[in-house]
PDB file of C-alpha atoms in Angstrom:
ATOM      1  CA  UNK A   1      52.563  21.038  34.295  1.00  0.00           C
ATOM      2  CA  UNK A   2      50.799  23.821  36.590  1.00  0.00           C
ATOM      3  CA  UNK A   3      48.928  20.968  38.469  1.00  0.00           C
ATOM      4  CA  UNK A   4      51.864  18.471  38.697  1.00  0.00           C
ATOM      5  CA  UNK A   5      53.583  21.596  40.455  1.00  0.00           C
ATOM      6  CA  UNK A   6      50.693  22.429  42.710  1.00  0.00           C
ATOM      7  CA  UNK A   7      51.284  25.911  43.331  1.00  0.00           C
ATOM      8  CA  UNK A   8      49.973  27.746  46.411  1.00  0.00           C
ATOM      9  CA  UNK A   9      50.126  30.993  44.262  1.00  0.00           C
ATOM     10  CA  UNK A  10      50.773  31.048  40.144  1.00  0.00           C
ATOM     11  CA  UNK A  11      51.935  34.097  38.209  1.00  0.00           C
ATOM     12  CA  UNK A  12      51.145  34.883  34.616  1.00  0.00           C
ATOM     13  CA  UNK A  13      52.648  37.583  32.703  1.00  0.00           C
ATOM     14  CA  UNK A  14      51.287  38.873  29.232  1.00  0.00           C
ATOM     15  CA  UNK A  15      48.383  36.672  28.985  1.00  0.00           C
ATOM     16  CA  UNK A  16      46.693  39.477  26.359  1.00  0.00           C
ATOM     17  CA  UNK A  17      43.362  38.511  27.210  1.00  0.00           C
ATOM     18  CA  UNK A  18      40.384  39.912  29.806  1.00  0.00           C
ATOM     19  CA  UNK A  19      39.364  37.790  32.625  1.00  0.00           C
ATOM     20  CA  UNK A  20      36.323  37.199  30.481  1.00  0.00           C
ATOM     21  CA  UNK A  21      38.287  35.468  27.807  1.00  0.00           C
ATOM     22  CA  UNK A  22      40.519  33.233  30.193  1.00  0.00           C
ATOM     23  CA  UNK A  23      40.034  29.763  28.777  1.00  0.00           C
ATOM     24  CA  UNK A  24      38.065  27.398  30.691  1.00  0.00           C
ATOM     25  CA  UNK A  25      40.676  24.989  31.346  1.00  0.00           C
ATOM     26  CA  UNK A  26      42.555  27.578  33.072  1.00  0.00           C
ATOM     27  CA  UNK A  27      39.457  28.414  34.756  1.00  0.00           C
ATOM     28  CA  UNK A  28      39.326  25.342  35.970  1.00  0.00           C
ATOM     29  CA  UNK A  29      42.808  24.465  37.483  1.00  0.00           C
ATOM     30  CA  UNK A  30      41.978  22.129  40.249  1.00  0.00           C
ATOM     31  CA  UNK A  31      43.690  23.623  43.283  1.00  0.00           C
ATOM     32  CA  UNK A  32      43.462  27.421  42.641  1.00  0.00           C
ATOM     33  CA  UNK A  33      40.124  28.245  42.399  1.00  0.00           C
ATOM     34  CA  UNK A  34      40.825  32.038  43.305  1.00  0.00           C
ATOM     35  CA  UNK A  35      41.388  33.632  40.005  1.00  0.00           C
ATOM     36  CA  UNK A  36      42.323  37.649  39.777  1.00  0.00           C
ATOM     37  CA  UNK A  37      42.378  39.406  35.560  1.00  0.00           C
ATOM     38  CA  UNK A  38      43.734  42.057  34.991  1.00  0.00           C
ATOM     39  CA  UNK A  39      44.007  43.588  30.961  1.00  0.00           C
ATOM     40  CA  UNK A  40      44.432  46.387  29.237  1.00  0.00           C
ATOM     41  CA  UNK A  41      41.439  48.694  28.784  1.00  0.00           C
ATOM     42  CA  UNK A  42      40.457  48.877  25.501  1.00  0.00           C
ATOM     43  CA  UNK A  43      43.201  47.006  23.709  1.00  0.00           C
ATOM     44  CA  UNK A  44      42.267  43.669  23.340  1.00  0.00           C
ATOM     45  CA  UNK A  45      45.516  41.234  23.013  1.00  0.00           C
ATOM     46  CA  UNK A  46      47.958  43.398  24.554  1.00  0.00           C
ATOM     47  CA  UNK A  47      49.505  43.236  28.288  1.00  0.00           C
ATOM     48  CA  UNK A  48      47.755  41.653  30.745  1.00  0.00           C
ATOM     49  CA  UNK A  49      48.154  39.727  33.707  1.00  0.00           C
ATOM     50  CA  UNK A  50      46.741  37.024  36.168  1.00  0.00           C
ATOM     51  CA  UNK A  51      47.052  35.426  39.562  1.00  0.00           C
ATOM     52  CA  UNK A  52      46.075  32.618  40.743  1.00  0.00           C
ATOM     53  CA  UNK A  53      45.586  31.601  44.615  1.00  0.00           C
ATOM     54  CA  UNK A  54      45.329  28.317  46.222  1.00  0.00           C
ATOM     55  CA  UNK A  55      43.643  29.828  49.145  1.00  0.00           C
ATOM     56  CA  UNK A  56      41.524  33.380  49.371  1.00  0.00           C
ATOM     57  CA  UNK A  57      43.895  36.309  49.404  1.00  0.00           C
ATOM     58  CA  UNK A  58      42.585  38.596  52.593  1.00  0.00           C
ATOM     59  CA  UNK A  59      42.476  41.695  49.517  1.00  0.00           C
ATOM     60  CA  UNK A  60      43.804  42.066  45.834  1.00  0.00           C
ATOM     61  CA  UNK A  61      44.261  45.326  44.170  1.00  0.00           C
ATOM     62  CA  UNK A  62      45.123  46.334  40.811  1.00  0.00           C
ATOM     63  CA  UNK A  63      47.786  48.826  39.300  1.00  0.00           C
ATOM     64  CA  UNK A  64      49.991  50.596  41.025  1.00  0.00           C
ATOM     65  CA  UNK A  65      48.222  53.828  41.867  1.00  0.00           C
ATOM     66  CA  UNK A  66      49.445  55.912  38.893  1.00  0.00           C
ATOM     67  CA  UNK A  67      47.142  56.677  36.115  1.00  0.00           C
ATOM     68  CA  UNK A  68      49.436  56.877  33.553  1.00  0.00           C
ATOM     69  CA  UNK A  69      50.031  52.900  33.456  1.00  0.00           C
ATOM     70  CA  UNK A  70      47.086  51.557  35.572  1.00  0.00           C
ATOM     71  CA  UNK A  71      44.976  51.434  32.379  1.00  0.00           C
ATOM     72  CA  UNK A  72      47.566  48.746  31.029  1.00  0.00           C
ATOM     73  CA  UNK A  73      46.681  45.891  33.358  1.00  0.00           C
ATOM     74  CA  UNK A  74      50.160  45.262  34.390  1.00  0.00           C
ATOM     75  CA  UNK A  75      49.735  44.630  37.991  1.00  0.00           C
ATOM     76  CA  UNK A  76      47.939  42.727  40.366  1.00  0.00           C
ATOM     77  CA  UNK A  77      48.540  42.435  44.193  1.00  0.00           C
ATOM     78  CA  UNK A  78      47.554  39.465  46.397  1.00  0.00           C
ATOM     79  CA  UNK A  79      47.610  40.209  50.415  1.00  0.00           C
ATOM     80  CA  UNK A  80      47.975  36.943  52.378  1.00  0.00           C
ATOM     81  CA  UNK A  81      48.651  37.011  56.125  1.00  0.00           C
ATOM     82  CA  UNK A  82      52.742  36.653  55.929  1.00  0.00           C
ATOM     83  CA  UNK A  83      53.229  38.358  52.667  1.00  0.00           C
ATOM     84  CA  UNK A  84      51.943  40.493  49.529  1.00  0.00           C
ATOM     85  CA  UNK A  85      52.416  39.011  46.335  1.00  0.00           C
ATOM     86  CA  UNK A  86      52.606  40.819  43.369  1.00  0.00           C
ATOM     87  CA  UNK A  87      52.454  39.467  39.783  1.00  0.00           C
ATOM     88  CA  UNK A  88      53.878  42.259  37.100  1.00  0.00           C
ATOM     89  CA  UNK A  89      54.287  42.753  33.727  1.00  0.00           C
ATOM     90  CA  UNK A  90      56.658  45.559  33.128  1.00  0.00           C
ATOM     91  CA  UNK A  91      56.464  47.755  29.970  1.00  0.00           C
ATOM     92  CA  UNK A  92      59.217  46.837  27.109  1.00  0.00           C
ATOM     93  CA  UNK A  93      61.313  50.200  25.972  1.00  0.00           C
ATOM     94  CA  UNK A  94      60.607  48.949  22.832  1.00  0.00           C
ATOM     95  CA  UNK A  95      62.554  48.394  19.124  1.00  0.00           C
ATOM     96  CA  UNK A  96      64.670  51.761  18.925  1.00  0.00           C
ATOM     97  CA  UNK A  97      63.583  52.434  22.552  1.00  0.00           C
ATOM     98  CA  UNK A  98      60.923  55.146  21.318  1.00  0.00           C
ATOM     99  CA  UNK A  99      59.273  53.542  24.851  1.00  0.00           C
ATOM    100  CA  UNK A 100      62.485  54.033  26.931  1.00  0.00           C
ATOM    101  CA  UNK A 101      61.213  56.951  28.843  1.00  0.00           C
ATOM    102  CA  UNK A 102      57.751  55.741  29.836  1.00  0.00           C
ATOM    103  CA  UNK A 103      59.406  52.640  30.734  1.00  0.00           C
ATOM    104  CA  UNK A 104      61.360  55.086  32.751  1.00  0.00           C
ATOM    105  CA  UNK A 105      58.691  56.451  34.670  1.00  0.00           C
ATOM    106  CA  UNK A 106      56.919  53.185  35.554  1.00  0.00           C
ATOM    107  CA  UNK A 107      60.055  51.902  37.326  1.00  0.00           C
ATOM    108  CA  UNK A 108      60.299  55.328  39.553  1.00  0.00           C
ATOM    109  CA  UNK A 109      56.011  54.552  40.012  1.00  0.00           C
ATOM    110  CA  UNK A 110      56.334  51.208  40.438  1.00  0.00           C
ATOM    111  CA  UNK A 111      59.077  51.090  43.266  1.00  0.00           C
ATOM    112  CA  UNK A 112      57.403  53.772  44.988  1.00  0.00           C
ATOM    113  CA  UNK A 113      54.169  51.148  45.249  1.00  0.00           C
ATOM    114  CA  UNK A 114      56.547  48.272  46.242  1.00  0.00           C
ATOM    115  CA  UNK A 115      58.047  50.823  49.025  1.00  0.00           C
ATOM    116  CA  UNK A 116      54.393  51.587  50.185  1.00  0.00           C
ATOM    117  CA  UNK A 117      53.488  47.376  50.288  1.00  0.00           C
ATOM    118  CA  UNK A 118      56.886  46.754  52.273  1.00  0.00           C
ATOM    119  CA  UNK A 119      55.987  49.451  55.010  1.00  0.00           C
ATOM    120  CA  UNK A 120      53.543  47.158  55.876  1.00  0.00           C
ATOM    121  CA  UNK A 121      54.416  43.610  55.096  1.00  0.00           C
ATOM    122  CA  UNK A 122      57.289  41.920  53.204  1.00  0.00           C
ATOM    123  CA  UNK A 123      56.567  41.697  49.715  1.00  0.00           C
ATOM    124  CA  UNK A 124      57.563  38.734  47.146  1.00  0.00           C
ATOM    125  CA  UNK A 125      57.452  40.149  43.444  1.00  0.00           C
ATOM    126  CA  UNK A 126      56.762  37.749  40.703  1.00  0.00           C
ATOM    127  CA  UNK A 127      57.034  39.025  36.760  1.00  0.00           C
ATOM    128  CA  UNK A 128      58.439  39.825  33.760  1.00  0.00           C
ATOM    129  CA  UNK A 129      60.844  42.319  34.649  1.00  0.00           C
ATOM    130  CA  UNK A 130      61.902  42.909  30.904  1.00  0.00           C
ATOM    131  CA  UNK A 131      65.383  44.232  32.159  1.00  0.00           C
ATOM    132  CA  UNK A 132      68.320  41.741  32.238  1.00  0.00           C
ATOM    133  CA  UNK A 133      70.432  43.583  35.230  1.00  0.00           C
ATOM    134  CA  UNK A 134      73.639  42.267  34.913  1.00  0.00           C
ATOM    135  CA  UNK A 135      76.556  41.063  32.302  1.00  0.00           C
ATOM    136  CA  UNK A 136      75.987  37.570  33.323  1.00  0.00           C
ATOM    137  CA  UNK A 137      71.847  37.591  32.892  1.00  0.00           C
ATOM    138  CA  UNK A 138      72.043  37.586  29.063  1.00  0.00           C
ATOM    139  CA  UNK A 139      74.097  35.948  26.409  1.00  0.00           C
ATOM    140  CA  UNK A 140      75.828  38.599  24.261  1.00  0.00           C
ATOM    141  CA  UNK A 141      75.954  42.076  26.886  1.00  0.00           C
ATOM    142  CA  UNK A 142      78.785  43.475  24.351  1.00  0.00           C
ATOM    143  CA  UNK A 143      75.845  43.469  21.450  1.00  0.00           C
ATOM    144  CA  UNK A 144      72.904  44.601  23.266  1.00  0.00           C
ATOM    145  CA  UNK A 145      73.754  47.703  25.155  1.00  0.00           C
ATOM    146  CA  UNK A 146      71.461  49.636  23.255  1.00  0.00           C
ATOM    147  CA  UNK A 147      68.486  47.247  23.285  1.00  0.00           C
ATOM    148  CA  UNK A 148      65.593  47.570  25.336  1.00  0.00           C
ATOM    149  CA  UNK A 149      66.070  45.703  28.398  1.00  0.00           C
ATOM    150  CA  UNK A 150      69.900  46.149  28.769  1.00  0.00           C
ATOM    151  CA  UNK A 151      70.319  49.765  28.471  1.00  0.00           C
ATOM    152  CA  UNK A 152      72.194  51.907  31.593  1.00  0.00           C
ATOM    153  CA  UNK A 153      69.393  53.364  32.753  1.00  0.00           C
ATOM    154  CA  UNK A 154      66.975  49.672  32.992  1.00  0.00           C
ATOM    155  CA  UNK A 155      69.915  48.484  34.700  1.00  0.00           C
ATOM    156  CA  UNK A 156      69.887  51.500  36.979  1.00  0.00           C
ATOM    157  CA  UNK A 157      66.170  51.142  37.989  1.00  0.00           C
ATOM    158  CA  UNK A 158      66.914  47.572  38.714  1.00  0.00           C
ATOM    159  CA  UNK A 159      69.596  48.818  40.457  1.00  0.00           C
ATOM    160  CA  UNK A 160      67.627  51.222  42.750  1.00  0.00           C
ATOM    161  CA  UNK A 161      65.256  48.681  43.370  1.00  0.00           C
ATOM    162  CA  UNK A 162      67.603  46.643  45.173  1.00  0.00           C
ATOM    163  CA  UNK A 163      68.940  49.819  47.046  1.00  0.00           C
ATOM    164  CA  UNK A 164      65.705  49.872  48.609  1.00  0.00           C
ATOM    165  CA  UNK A 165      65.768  46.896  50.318  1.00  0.00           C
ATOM    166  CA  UNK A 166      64.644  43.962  48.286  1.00  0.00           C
ATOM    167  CA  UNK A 167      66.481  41.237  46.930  1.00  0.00           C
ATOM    168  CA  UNK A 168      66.889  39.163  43.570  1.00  0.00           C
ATOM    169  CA  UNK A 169      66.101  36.030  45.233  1.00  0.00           C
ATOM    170  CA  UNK A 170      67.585  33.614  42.074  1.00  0.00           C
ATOM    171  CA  UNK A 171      71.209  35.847  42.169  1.00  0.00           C
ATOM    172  CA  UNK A 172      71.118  35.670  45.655  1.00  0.00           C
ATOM    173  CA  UNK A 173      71.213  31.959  46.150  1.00  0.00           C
ATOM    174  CA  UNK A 174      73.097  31.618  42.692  1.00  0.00           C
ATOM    175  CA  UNK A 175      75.556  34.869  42.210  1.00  0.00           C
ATOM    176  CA  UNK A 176      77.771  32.998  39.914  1.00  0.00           C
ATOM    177  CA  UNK A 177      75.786  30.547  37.441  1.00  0.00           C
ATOM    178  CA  UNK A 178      75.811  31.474  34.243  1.00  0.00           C
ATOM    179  CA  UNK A 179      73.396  30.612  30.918  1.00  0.00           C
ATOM    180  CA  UNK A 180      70.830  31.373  33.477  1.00  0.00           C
ATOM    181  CA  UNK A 181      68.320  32.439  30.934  1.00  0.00           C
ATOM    182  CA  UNK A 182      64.108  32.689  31.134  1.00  0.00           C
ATOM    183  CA  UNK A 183      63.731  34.240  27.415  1.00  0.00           C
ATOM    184  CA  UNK A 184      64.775  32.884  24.047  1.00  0.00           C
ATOM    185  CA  UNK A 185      63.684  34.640  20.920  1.00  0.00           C
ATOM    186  CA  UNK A 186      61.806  32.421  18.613  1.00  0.00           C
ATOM    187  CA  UNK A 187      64.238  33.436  15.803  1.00  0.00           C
ATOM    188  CA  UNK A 188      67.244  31.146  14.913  1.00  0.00           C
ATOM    189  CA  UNK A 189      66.749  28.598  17.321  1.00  0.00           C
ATOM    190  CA  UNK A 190      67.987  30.562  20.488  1.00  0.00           C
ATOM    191  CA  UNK A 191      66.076  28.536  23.003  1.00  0.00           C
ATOM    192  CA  UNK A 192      67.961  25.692  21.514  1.00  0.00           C
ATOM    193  CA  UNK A 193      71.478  27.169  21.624  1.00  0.00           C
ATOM    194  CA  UNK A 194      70.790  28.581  24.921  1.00  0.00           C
ATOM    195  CA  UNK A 195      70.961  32.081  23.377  1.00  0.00           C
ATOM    196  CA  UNK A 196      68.698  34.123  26.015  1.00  0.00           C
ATOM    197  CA  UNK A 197      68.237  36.439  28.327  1.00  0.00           C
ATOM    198  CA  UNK A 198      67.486  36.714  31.885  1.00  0.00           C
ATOM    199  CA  UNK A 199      64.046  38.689  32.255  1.00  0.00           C
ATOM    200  CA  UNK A 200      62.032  36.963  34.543  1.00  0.00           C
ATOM    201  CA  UNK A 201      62.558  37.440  38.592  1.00  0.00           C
ATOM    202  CA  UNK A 202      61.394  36.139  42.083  1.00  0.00           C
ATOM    203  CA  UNK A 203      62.350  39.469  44.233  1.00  0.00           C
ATOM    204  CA  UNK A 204      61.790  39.285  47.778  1.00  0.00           C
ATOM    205  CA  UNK A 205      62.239  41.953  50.712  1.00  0.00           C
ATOM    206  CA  UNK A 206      65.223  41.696  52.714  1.00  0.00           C
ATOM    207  CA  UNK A 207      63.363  40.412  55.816  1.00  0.00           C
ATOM    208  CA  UNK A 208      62.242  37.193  53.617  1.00  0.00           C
ATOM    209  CA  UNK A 209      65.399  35.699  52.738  1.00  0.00           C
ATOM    210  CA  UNK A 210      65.137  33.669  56.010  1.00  0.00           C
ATOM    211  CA  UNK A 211      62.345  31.998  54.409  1.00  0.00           C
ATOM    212  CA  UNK A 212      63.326  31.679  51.126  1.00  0.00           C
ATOM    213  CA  UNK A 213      64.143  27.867  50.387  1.00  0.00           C
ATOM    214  CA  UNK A 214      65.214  28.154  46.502  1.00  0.00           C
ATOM    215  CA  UNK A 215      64.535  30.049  43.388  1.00  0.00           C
ATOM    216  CA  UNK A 216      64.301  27.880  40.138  1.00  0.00           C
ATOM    217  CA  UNK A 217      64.914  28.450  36.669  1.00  0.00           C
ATOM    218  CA  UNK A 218      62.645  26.281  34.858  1.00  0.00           C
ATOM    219  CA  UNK A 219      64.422  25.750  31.606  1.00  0.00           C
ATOM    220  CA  UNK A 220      63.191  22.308  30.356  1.00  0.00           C
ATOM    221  CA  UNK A 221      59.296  23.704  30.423  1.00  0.00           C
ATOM    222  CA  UNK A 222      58.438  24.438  27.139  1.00  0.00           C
ATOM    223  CA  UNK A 223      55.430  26.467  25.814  1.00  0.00           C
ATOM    224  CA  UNK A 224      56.614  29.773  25.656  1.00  0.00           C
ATOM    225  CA  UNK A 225      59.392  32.091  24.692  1.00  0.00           C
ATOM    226  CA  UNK A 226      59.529  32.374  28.471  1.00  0.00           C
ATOM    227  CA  UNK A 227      60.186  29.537  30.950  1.00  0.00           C
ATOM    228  CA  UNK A 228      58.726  29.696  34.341  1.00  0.00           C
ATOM    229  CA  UNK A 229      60.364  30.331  37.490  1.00  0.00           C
ATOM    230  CA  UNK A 230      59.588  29.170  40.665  1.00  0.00           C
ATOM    231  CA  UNK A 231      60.060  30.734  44.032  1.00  0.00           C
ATOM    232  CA  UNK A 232      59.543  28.422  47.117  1.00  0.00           C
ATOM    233  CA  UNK A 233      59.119  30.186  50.579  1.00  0.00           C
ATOM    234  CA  UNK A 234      58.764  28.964  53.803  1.00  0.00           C
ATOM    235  CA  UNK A 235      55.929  31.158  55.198  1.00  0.00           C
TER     236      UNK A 235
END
């Protein structure tokens, strides 16, 4: 699928594996030979994340610049000459939320980075969010106010994040479709019924929406809990 798409950059989110144990078919993806790991340090199998370039990124960094999640490997950042890209994994609040406040913290950290990239060149963010932000980005809202990824305060972060001048590039082009969805549990045949949640985003600064040409839902592309998305730009 990856190489019938052709990507100039791919995002992965939650790969749970060191850039040592990346398979070799992955490895060798014809048409993005620049590869950048990042994992979790010292816990094999959990987080993780990886992107993958077309062309050489001028620099790539990893984390966010705060030491309390850096360790996680939930960020990587690709400068090109138009635009940063940034593929992110954002922590889960967890069952019962006993993660809710970290979770909390790494929003506040990780818009403060975003701020940072944008004041000095726009910025598309690619990841699993792990917050659905509105009613209409998950099936049952009434049910799951208390679960981790809709609660008030998630929402709020999202929120802020789009107070500070960047843009959910799929609502954006889209603000009323619904059964929108990038997640299905694996339980009770969700993905089938189209019981989901919307997790996954393409967010953009404000200055890029003149270049942004769609952002796709890829629903029919099986493989994971998640579908991908796809963001195309004109840059």
């Amino acid at each position: 699928w990856v190489q019938e798409e052709a990507p100039d950059v791919l995002c992965l989110q939650e790969t749970k594996c060191g850039g040592g144990a990346v398979p070799p078919e992955i490895r060798a993806l014809p048409g993005l030979p620049h590869q950048f790991w990042a994992s979790a340090e010292g816990r094999p199998g959990y987080s993780g994340v990886g992107l993958l370039a077309k062309t050489e990124p001028l620099n790539v960094t990893y984390g966010i610049g705060d030491p309390e999640h850096d360790s996680d490997g939930r960020v990587v950042t690709a400068e090109f000459p138009s635009l940063f890209v940034v593929s992110a994994y954002v922590p889960n609040a967890g069952r019962g939320l006993v993660r809710l406040e970290p979770r909390l913290r790494f929003d506040a950290a990780f818009l403060a980075f975003l701020q940072r990239l944008d004041a000095q060149k726009p910025v598309l963010l690619c990841g699993d969010l792990n917050v659905a932000h509105a009613e209409i980005d998950l099936c049952h809202p009434r049910a799951n106010r208390a679960s981790p990824g809709f609660t008030p305060q998630e929402r709020e972060g999202f929120s802020r994040l789009l107070g500070a001048g960047f843009v959910d590039s799929f609502r954006h082009l889209y603000p009323e479709a619904r059964g929108a969805f990038t997640f299905w549990t694996y339980l009770g045949g969700a993905r089938a019924r189209n019981v989901g949640w919307r997790l996954d985003y393409a967010v953009v600064s404000q200055r890029l929406l003149g270049a942004l040409c769609d952002s796709k839902i890829r629903n029919t592309v099986a493989g994971s809990d998640h579908c991908p998305i796809t963001a195309l730009l004109a840059v």
